[in-house]
Tab-separated table of C-alpha atoms in Angstrom:
chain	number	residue	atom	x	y	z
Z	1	UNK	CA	56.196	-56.295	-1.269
Z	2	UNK	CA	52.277	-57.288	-1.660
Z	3	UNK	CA	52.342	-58.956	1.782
Z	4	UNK	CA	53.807	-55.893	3.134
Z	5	UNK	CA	50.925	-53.509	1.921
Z	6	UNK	CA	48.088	-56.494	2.590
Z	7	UNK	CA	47.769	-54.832	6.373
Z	8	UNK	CA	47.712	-51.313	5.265
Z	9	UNK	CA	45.433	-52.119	2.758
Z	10	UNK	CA	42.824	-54.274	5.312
Z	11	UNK	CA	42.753	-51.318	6.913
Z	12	UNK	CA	41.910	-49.175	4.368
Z	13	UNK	CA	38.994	-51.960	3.014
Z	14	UNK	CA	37.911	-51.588	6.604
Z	15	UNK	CA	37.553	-48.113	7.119
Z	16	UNK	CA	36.205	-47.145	3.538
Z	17	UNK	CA	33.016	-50.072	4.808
Z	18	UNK	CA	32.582	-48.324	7.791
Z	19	UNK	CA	32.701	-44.504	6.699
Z	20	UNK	CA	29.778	-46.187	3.668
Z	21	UNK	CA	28.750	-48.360	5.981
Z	22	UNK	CA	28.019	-47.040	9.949
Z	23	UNK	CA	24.233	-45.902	9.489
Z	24	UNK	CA	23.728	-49.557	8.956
Z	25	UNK	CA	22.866	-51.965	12.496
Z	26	UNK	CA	23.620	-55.241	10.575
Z	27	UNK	CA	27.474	-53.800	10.046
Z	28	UNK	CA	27.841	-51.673	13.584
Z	29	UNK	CA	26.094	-54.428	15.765
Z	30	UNK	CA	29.304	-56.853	15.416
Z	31	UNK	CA	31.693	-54.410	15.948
Z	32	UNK	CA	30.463	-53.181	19.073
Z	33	UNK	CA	32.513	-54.250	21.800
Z	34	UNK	CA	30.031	-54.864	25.073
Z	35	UNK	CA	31.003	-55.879	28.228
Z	36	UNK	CA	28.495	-56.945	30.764
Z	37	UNK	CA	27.722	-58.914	33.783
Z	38	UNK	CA	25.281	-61.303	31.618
Z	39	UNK	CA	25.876	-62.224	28.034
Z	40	UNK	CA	22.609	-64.410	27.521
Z	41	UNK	CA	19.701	-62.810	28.155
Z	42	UNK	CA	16.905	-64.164	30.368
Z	43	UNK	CA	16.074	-67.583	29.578
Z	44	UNK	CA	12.513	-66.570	29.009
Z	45	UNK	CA	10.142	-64.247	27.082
Z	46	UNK	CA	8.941	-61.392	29.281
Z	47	UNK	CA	5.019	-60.550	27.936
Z	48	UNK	CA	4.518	-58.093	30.821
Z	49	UNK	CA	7.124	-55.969	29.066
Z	50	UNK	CA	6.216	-56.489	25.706
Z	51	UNK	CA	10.090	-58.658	25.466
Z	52	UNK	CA	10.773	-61.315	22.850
Z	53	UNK	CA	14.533	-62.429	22.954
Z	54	UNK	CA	16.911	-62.924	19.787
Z	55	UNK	CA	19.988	-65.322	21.476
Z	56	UNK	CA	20.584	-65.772	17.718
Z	57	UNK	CA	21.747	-61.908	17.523
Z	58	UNK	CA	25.416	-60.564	17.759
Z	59	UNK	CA	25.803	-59.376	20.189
Z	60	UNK	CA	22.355	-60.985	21.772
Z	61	UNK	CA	19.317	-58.705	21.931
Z	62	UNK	CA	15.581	-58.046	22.153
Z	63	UNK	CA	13.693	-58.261	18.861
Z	64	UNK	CA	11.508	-56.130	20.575
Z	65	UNK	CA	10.931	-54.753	24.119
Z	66	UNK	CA	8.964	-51.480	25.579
Z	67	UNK	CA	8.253	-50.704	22.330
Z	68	UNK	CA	10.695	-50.698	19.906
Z	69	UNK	CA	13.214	-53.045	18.070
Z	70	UNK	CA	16.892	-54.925	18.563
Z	71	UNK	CA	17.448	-53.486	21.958
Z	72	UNK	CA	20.617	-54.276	23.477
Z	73	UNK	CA	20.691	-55.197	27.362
Z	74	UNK	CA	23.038	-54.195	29.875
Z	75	UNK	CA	24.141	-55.143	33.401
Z	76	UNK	CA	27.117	-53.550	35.739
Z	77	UNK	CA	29.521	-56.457	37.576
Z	78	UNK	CA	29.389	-54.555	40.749
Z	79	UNK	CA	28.044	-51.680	42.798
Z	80	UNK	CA	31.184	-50.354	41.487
Z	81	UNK	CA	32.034	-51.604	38.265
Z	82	UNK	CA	29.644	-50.737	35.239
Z	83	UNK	CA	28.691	-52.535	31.930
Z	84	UNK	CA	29.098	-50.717	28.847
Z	85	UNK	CA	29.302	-50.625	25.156
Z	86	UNK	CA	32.318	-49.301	23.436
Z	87	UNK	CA	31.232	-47.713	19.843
Z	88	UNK	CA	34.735	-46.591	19.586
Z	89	UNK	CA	35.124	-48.980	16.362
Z	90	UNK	CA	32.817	-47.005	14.897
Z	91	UNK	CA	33.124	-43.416	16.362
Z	92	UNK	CA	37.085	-43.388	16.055
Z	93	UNK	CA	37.345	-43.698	12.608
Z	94	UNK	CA	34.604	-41.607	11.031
Z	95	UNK	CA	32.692	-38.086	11.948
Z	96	UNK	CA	29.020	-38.344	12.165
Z	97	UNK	CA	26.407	-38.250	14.853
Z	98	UNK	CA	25.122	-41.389	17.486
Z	99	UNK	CA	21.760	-41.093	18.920
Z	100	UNK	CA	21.426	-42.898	21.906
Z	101	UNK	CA	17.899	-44.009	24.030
Z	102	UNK	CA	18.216	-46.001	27.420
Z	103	UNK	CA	15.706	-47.133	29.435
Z	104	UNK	CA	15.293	-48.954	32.768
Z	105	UNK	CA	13.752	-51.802	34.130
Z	106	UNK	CA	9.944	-50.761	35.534
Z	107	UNK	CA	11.502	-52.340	38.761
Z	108	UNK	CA	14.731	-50.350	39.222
Z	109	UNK	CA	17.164	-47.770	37.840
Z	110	UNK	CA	20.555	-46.768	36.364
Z	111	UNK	CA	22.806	-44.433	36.019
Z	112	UNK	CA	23.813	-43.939	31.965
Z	113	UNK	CA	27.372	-42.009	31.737
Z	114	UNK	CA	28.441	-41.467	28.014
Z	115	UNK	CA	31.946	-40.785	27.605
Z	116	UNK	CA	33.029	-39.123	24.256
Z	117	UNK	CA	37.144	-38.817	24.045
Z	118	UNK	CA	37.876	-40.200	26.894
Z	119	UNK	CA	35.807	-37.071	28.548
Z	120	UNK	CA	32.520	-37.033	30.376
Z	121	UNK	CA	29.603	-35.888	28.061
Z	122	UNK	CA	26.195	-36.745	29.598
Z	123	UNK	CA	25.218	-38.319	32.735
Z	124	UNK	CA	21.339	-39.168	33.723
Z	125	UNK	CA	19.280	-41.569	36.184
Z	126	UNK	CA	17.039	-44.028	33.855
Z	127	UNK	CA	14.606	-44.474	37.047
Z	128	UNK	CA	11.696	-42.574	35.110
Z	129	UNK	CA	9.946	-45.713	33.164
Z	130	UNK	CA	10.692	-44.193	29.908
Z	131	UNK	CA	13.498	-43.656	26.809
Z	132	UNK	CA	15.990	-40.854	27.847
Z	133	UNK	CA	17.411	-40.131	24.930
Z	134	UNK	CA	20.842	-38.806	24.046
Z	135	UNK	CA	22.691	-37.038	20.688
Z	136	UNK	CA	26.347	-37.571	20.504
Z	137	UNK	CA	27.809	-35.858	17.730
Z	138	UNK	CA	31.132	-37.313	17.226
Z	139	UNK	CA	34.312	-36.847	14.728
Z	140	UNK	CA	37.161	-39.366	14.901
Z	141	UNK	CA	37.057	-40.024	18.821
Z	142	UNK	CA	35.752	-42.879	20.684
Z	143	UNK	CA	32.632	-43.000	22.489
Z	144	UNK	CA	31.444	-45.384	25.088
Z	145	UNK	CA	28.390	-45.293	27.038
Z	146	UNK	CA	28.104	-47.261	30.006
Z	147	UNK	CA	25.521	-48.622	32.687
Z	148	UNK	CA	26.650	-47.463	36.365
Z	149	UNK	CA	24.507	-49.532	39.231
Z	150	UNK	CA	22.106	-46.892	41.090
Z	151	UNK	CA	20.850	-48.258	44.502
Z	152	UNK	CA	21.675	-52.215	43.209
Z	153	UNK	CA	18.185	-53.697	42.162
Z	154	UNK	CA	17.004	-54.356	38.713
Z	155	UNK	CA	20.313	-52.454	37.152
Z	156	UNK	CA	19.305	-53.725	33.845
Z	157	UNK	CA	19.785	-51.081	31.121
Z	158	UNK	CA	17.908	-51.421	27.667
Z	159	UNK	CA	19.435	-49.528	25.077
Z	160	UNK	CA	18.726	-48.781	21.388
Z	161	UNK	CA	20.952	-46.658	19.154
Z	162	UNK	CA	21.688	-45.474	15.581
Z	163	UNK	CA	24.102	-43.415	13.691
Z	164	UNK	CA	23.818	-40.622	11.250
Z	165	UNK	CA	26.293	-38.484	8.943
């Protein structure tokens, strides 16, 4: 009987740490699922952008770049296929609110598409040099934002994000 309930009640353990849990980066960063082109970032530094790498991180980040902190990096496959981070984990099992800032590389541009139940929600060219930034309000449905190639040079997308209640 115990090792029948031991599944319902993982579950439950699970979704009680993430509903107490969410506004937290050290418990959402490792359950973010990320799919991208490159899963290292570049083997160097970068001073002219203010970059200093953590390959140490899950899933591997900036400790700091343009400006602010643990900045995750994206880059599409294709002209046609897109990187993207899937906060559905997360967004699917609670109600709350995910802010959202991308930025560009100084050398090119993206297109960031956030997708909130499976539905469109915002759409916006990064090409600008600066943080666009983005409030998803969200209760129980998934949400994943993703980095769509825009003229296919420097498609990198930097992106920082945080949840609220």
């Amino acid at each position: 009987m115990i090792l029948r309930l031991f599944p319902a009640l993982m579950l439950l353990l699970a979704t009680s740490a993430i509903a107490a849990d969410f506004t937290k980066r050290s418990v959402t960063d490792p359950m973010l699922k990320i799919s991208t082109s490159s899963t290292l970032l570049p083997e160097k530094d970068d001073p002219s952008l203010g970059a200093r790498r953590d390959e140490d991180a899950k899933p591997p980040m900036y400790r700091r770049i343009f400006g602010r902190a643990n900045i995750l990096m994206l880059e599409p496959f294709s002209r046609e296929k897109p990187a993207e981070i899937d906060f559905s984990a997360i967004t699917s099992s609670t109600k709350g609110t995910l802010r959202i800032a991308a930025r560009n590389h100084p050398a090119g541009d993206f297109q960031i598409q956030i997708f909130k139940g499976g539905q469109l929600f915002a759409e916006k060219s990064t090409g600008r040099n600066q943080w666009q930034n983005f409030t998803i309000p969200f209760d129980h449905e998934p949400v994943v934002v993703k980095n769509m190639a825009n003229g296919w040079h420097y498609e990198h997308g930097f992106i920082d994000y945080s949840f609220a209640r």
